[in-house]
Amino acid sequence: MNNQDFDRYAPPSTPFEEILRSLEADGYLGEPRAVGMRRVMAWLREAWGLFKQRPGKWIGAALLIGIINFAIALLPFGVGMLLQPIAMVFIAAGTAYASQGIEQRGNFNIGDIFLTGFWKNGKALLGAGLFGLMLTILYGVLLVILFGNDTVQAYIHGHEGVPSAMRILTLGFAMIYWVLNFLTPTLIILQGEKLFRAIGLSLKGFLRNVVGAFWCSLLMFLAFLGVILSGAVLTGFFGSLVPVLGKAVLVLLAVAVLACLSVLFILPYAVYRDLFFEQE
């Protein structure tokens, strides 16, 4: 044995030693763990805890994200539909970066969410956005082949009489899209993972925690549903008594929805921290 075997500060002699030293530095495992369904509540608590540290900023960011998406959707000639998946990848990456800022420094800048992805691993994030766009286009072509253009247009515009098979296929595609992209922006911006490795890791994370992933999705859906239904009931009740109170409850409902959206945006970071790092 040479001195390097005993000296942790000596230059690494192999790439494997370099990887081990990097792992030792920040605890990143490089592969997702299987953690079990019981960790789902921990993910939600972690996301909620990060939100609570700066709720005003998170709600403001969620509102801006909604405005940006609405503005992009208004772009003519289908440009908005093409840009939306790309924009959301950059926003998801920026949200992960901001979440890390909250965890490490207790604060973040709104610009972290909207600008970081353009200067930090921007090419890989653009690739992730284009990958999502390609999946969407391929799925659209598949629908036209299977059901015809008129039926697809009717589905897009919310008309009745759309085949149930198309709705089921769309749900399945949405799940696949979500699985492949859920952790990808986070892994790219925080760990510098290459595009297809990040996609593969996102898929592995889902497959190793598939029950937890569906349970988490169900809980978030129920949370949104509970907020909206309770808000609607309270708005109607107080509005029937005093119209001003009804409007006040409506504002509170909007804030609650934005808070839920903020937690949803933070959630990938909480999952990433649990799956890719050893917990003490």
mmCIF file with all atom_site columns, C-alpha atoms in Angstrom, residues 83-183:
data_model
loop_
_atom_site.group_PDB
_atom_site.id
_atom_site.type_symbol
_atom_site.label_atom_id
_atom_site.label_alt_id
_atom_site.label_comp_id
_atom_site.label_asym_id
_atom_site.label_entity_id
_atom_site.label_seq_id
_atom_site.pdbx_PDB_ins_code
_atom_site.Cartn_x
_atom_site.Cartn_y
_atom_site.Cartn_z
_atom_site.occupancy
_atom_site.B_iso_or_equiv
_atom_site.pdbx_formal_charge
_atom_site.auth_seq_id
_atom_site.auth_comp_id
_atom_site.auth_asym_id
_atom_site.auth_atom_id
_atom_site.pdbx_PDB_model_num
ATOM 1   C CA . LEU A 1 83  ? -43.056 27.044 -24.788 1.00 0.00 ? 83  LEU A CA 1
ATOM 2   C CA . GLN A 1 84  ? -45.024 25.973 -21.720 1.00 0.00 ? 84  GLN A CA 1
ATOM 3   C CA . PRO A 1 85  ? -43.261 22.628 -21.055 1.00 0.00 ? 85  PRO A CA 1
ATOM 4   C CA . ILE A 1 86  ? -39.866 24.300 -21.464 1.00 0.00 ? 86  ILE A CA 1
ATOM 5   C CA . ALA A 1 87  ? -40.754 27.205 -19.180 1.00 0.00 ? 87  ALA A CA 1
ATOM 6   C CA . MET A 1 88  ? -42.043 24.875 -16.462 1.00 0.00 ? 88  MET A CA 1
ATOM 7   C CA . VAL A 1 89  ? -38.786 22.902 -16.434 1.00 0.00 ? 89  VAL A CA 1
ATOM 8   C CA . PHE A 1 90  ? -36.820 26.080 -15.736 1.00 0.00 ? 90  PHE A CA 1
ATOM 9   C CA . ILE A 1 91  ? -39.319 27.137 -13.071 1.00 0.00 ? 91  ILE A CA 1
ATOM 10  C CA . ALA A 1 92  ? -39.216 23.697 -11.414 1.00 0.00 ? 92  ALA A CA 1
ATOM 11  C CA . ALA A 1 93  ? -35.419 23.837 -11.345 1.00 0.00 ? 93  ALA A CA 1
ATOM 12  C CA . GLY A 1 94  ? -35.460 27.357 -9.926  1.00 0.00 ? 94  GLY A CA 1
ATOM 13  C CA . THR A 1 95  ? -37.942 26.293 -7.251  1.00 0.00 ? 95  THR A CA 1
ATOM 14  C CA . ALA A 1 96  ? -35.599 23.496 -6.174  1.00 0.00 ? 96  ALA A CA 1
ATOM 15  C CA . TYR A 1 97  ? -32.727 25.982 -6.026  1.00 0.00 ? 97  TYR A CA 1
ATOM 16  C CA . ALA A 1 98  ? -34.853 28.361 -3.932  1.00 0.00 ? 98  ALA A CA 1
ATOM 17  C CA . SER A 1 99  ? -35.879 25.486 -1.637  1.00 0.00 ? 99  SER A CA 1
ATOM 18  C CA . GLN A 1 100 ? -32.226 24.662 -1.070  1.00 0.00 ? 100 GLN A CA 1
ATOM 19  C CA . GLY A 1 101 ? -31.647 28.319 -0.225  1.00 0.00 ? 101 GLY A CA 1
ATOM 20  C CA . ILE A 1 102 ? -34.402 28.151 2.393   1.00 0.00 ? 102 ILE A CA 1
ATOM 21  C CA . GLU A 1 103 ? -32.928 24.979 3.894   1.00 0.00 ? 103 GLU A CA 1
ATOM 22  C CA . GLN A 1 104 ? -29.357 26.267 3.990   1.00 0.00 ? 104 GLN A CA 1
ATOM 23  C CA . ARG A 1 105 ? -29.773 30.012 4.559   1.00 0.00 ? 105 ARG A CA 1
ATOM 24  C CA . GLY A 1 106 ? -33.387 30.442 5.642   1.00 0.00 ? 106 GLY A CA 1
ATOM 25  C CA . ASN A 1 107 ? -34.253 32.672 2.688   1.00 0.00 ? 107 ASN A CA 1
ATOM 26  C CA . PHE A 1 108 ? -34.387 32.942 -1.104  1.00 0.00 ? 108 PHE A CA 1
ATOM 27  C CA . ASN A 1 109 ? -34.846 35.569 -3.789  1.00 0.00 ? 109 ASN A CA 1
ATOM 28  C CA . ILE A 1 110 ? -37.788 35.496 -6.190  1.00 0.00 ? 110 ILE A CA 1
ATOM 29  C CA . GLY A 1 111 ? -35.215 35.700 -8.984  1.00 0.00 ? 111 GLY A CA 1
ATOM 30  C CA . ASP A 1 112 ? -33.833 32.328 -7.861  1.00 0.00 ? 112 ASP A CA 1
ATOM 31  C CA . ILE A 1 113 ? -36.982 30.676 -9.187  1.00 0.00 ? 113 ILE A CA 1
ATOM 32  C CA . PHE A 1 114 ? -37.234 32.465 -12.506 1.00 0.00 ? 114 PHE A CA 1
ATOM 33  C CA . LEU A 1 115 ? -33.618 33.179 -13.479 1.00 0.00 ? 115 LEU A CA 1
ATOM 34  C CA . THR A 1 116 ? -31.289 30.568 -11.953 1.00 0.00 ? 116 THR A CA 1
ATOM 35  C CA . GLY A 1 117 ? -31.921 27.936 -14.600 1.00 0.00 ? 117 GLY A CA 1
ATOM 36  C CA . PHE A 1 118 ? -30.690 30.254 -17.343 1.00 0.00 ? 118 PHE A CA 1
ATOM 37  C CA . TRP A 1 119 ? -27.167 30.499 -15.897 1.00 0.00 ? 119 TRP A CA 1
ATOM 38  C CA . LYS A 1 120 ? -26.833 27.228 -13.946 1.00 0.00 ? 120 LYS A CA 1
ATOM 39  C CA . ASN A 1 121 ? -26.890 24.058 -16.078 1.00 0.00 ? 121 ASN A CA 1
ATOM 40  C CA . GLY A 1 122 ? -29.114 25.841 -18.571 1.00 0.00 ? 122 GLY A CA 1
ATOM 41  C CA . LYS A 1 123 ? -28.309 23.585 -21.540 1.00 0.00 ? 123 LYS A CA 1
ATOM 42  C CA . ALA A 1 124 ? -29.333 20.421 -19.708 1.00 0.00 ? 124 ALA A CA 1
ATOM 43  C CA . LEU A 1 125 ? -32.518 22.099 -18.461 1.00 0.00 ? 125 LEU A CA 1
ATOM 44  C CA . LEU A 1 126 ? -33.342 23.220 -21.995 1.00 0.00 ? 126 LEU A CA 1
ATOM 45  C CA . GLY A 1 127 ? -32.801 19.630 -23.088 1.00 0.00 ? 127 GLY A CA 1
ATOM 46  C CA . ALA A 1 128 ? -35.225 18.454 -20.392 1.00 0.00 ? 128 ALA A CA 1
ATOM 47  C CA . GLY A 1 129 ? -37.810 20.944 -21.613 1.00 0.00 ? 129 GLY A CA 1
ATOM 48  C CA . LEU A 1 130 ? -37.359 19.844 -25.218 1.00 0.00 ? 130 LEU A CA 1
ATOM 49  C CA . PHE A 1 131 ? -37.611 16.206 -24.120 1.00 0.00 ? 131 PHE A CA 1
ATOM 50  C CA . GLY A 1 132 ? -40.960 16.926 -22.474 1.00 0.00 ? 132 GLY A CA 1
ATOM 51  C CA . LEU A 1 133 ? -42.101 18.834 -25.549 1.00 0.00 ? 133 LEU A CA 1
ATOM 52  C CA . MET A 1 134 ? -41.088 15.931 -27.789 1.00 0.00 ? 134 MET A CA 1
ATOM 53  C CA . LEU A 1 135 ? -43.090 13.501 -25.635 1.00 0.00 ? 135 LEU A CA 1
ATOM 54  C CA . THR A 1 136 ? -46.124 15.778 -25.856 1.00 0.00 ? 136 THR A CA 1
ATOM 55  C CA . ILE A 1 137 ? -45.866 16.102 -29.642 1.00 0.00 ? 137 ILE A CA 1
ATOM 56  C CA . LEU A 1 138 ? -45.441 12.347 -30.102 1.00 0.00 ? 138 LEU A CA 1
ATOM 57  C CA . TYR A 1 139 ? -48.463 11.728 -27.913 1.00 0.00 ? 139 TYR A CA 1
ATOM 58  C CA . GLY A 1 140 ? -50.493 14.234 -29.931 1.00 0.00 ? 140 GLY A CA 1
ATOM 59  C CA . VAL A 1 141 ? -49.518 12.476 -33.167 1.00 0.00 ? 141 VAL A CA 1
ATOM 60  C CA . LEU A 1 142 ? -50.502 9.128  -31.629 1.00 0.00 ? 142 LEU A CA 1
ATOM 61  C CA . LEU A 1 143 ? -53.937 10.476 -30.687 1.00 0.00 ? 143 LEU A CA 1
ATOM 62  C CA . VAL A 1 144 ? -54.505 11.802 -34.222 1.00 0.00 ? 144 VAL A CA 1
ATOM 63  C CA . ILE A 1 145 ? -53.534 8.418  -35.694 1.00 0.00 ? 145 ILE A CA 1
ATOM 64  C CA . LEU A 1 146 ? -55.799 6.482  -33.306 1.00 0.00 ? 146 LEU A CA 1
ATOM 65  C CA . PHE A 1 147 ? -58.839 8.769  -33.093 1.00 0.00 ? 147 PHE A CA 1
ATOM 66  C CA . GLY A 1 148 ? -58.600 11.278 -35.927 1.00 0.00 ? 148 GLY A CA 1
ATOM 67  C CA . ASN A 1 149 ? -57.967 15.000 -35.936 1.00 0.00 ? 149 ASN A CA 1
ATOM 68  C CA . ASP A 1 150 ? -61.624 16.017 -35.426 1.00 0.00 ? 150 ASP A CA 1
ATOM 69  C CA . THR A 1 151 ? -61.916 13.964 -32.234 1.00 0.00 ? 151 THR A CA 1
ATOM 70  C CA . VAL A 1 152 ? -58.643 15.352 -30.903 1.00 0.00 ? 152 VAL A CA 1
ATOM 71  C CA . GLN A 1 153 ? -59.806 18.913 -31.577 1.00 0.00 ? 153 GLN A CA 1
ATOM 72  C CA . ALA A 1 154 ? -63.092 18.176 -29.809 1.00 0.00 ? 154 ALA A CA 1
ATOM 73  C CA . TYR A 1 155 ? -61.161 16.874 -26.801 1.00 0.00 ? 155 TYR A CA 1
ATOM 74  C CA . ILE A 1 156 ? -58.875 19.923 -26.711 1.00 0.00 ? 156 ILE A CA 1
ATOM 75  C CA . HIS A 1 157 ? -61.870 22.278 -26.748 1.00 0.00 ? 157 HIS A CA 1
ATOM 76  C CA . GLY A 1 158 ? -63.755 20.317 -24.076 1.00 0.00 ? 158 GLY A CA 1
ATOM 77  C CA . HIS A 1 159 ? -66.597 19.107 -26.262 1.00 0.00 ? 159 HIS A CA 1
ATOM 78  C CA . GLU A 1 160 ? -68.760 16.151 -25.270 1.00 0.00 ? 160 GLU A CA 1
ATOM 79  C CA . GLY A 1 161 ? -68.725 12.759 -26.934 1.00 0.00 ? 161 GLY A CA 1
ATOM 80  C CA . VAL A 1 162 ? -64.976 12.172 -26.632 1.00 0.00 ? 162 VAL A CA 1
ATOM 81  C CA . PRO A 1 163 ? -64.157 8.430  -26.407 1.00 0.00 ? 163 PRO A CA 1
ATOM 82  C CA . SER A 1 164 ? -63.345 7.157  -22.914 1.00 0.00 ? 164 SER A CA 1
ATOM 83  C CA . ALA A 1 165 ? -60.274 5.437  -24.334 1.00 0.00 ? 165 ALA A CA 1
ATOM 84  C CA . MET A 1 166 ? -58.800 8.826  -25.216 1.00 0.00 ? 166 MET A CA 1
ATOM 85  C CA . ARG A 1 167 ? -59.311 10.072 -21.656 1.00 0.00 ? 167 ARG A CA 1
ATOM 86  C CA . ILE A 1 168 ? -57.686 6.946  -20.239 1.00 0.00 ? 168 ILE A CA 1
ATOM 87  C CA . LEU A 1 169 ? -54.731 7.265  -22.613 1.00 0.00 ? 169 LEU A CA 1
ATOM 88  C CA . THR A 1 170 ? -54.318 10.921 -21.665 1.00 0.00 ? 170 THR A CA 1
ATOM 89  C CA . LEU A 1 171 ? -54.282 10.038 -17.975 1.00 0.00 ? 171 LEU A CA 1
ATOM 90  C CA . GLY A 1 172 ? -51.673 7.352  -18.648 1.00 0.00 ? 172 GLY A CA 1
ATOM 91  C CA . PHE A 1 173 ? -49.539 9.778  -20.645 1.00 0.00 ? 173 PHE A CA 1
ATOM 92  C CA . ALA A 1 174 ? -49.779 12.391 -17.879 1.00 0.00 ? 174 ALA A CA 1
ATOM 93  C CA . MET A 1 175 ? -48.516 9.805  -15.376 1.00 0.00 ? 175 MET A CA 1
ATOM 94  C CA . ILE A 1 176 ? -45.577 8.829  -17.598 1.00 0.00 ? 176 ILE A CA 1
ATOM 95  C CA . TYR A 1 177 ? -44.723 12.481 -18.208 1.00 0.00 ? 177 TYR A CA 1
ATOM 96  C CA . TRP A 1 178 ? -44.857 13.185 -14.469 1.00 0.00 ? 178 TRP A CA 1
ATOM 97  C CA . VAL A 1 179 ? -42.687 10.172 -13.584 1.00 0.00 ? 179 VAL A CA 1
ATOM 98  C CA . LEU A 1 180 ? -39.971 11.073 -16.088 1.00 0.00 ? 180 LEU A CA 1
ATOM 99  C CA . ASN A 1 181 ? -39.897 14.763 -15.190 1.00 0.00 ? 181 ASN A CA 1
ATOM 100 C CA . PHE A 1 182 ? -40.731 14.946 -11.480 1.00 0.00 ? 182 PHE A CA 1
ATOM 101 C CA . LEU A 1 183 ? -37.139 14.938 -10.171 1.00 0.00 ? 183 LEU A CA 1
#
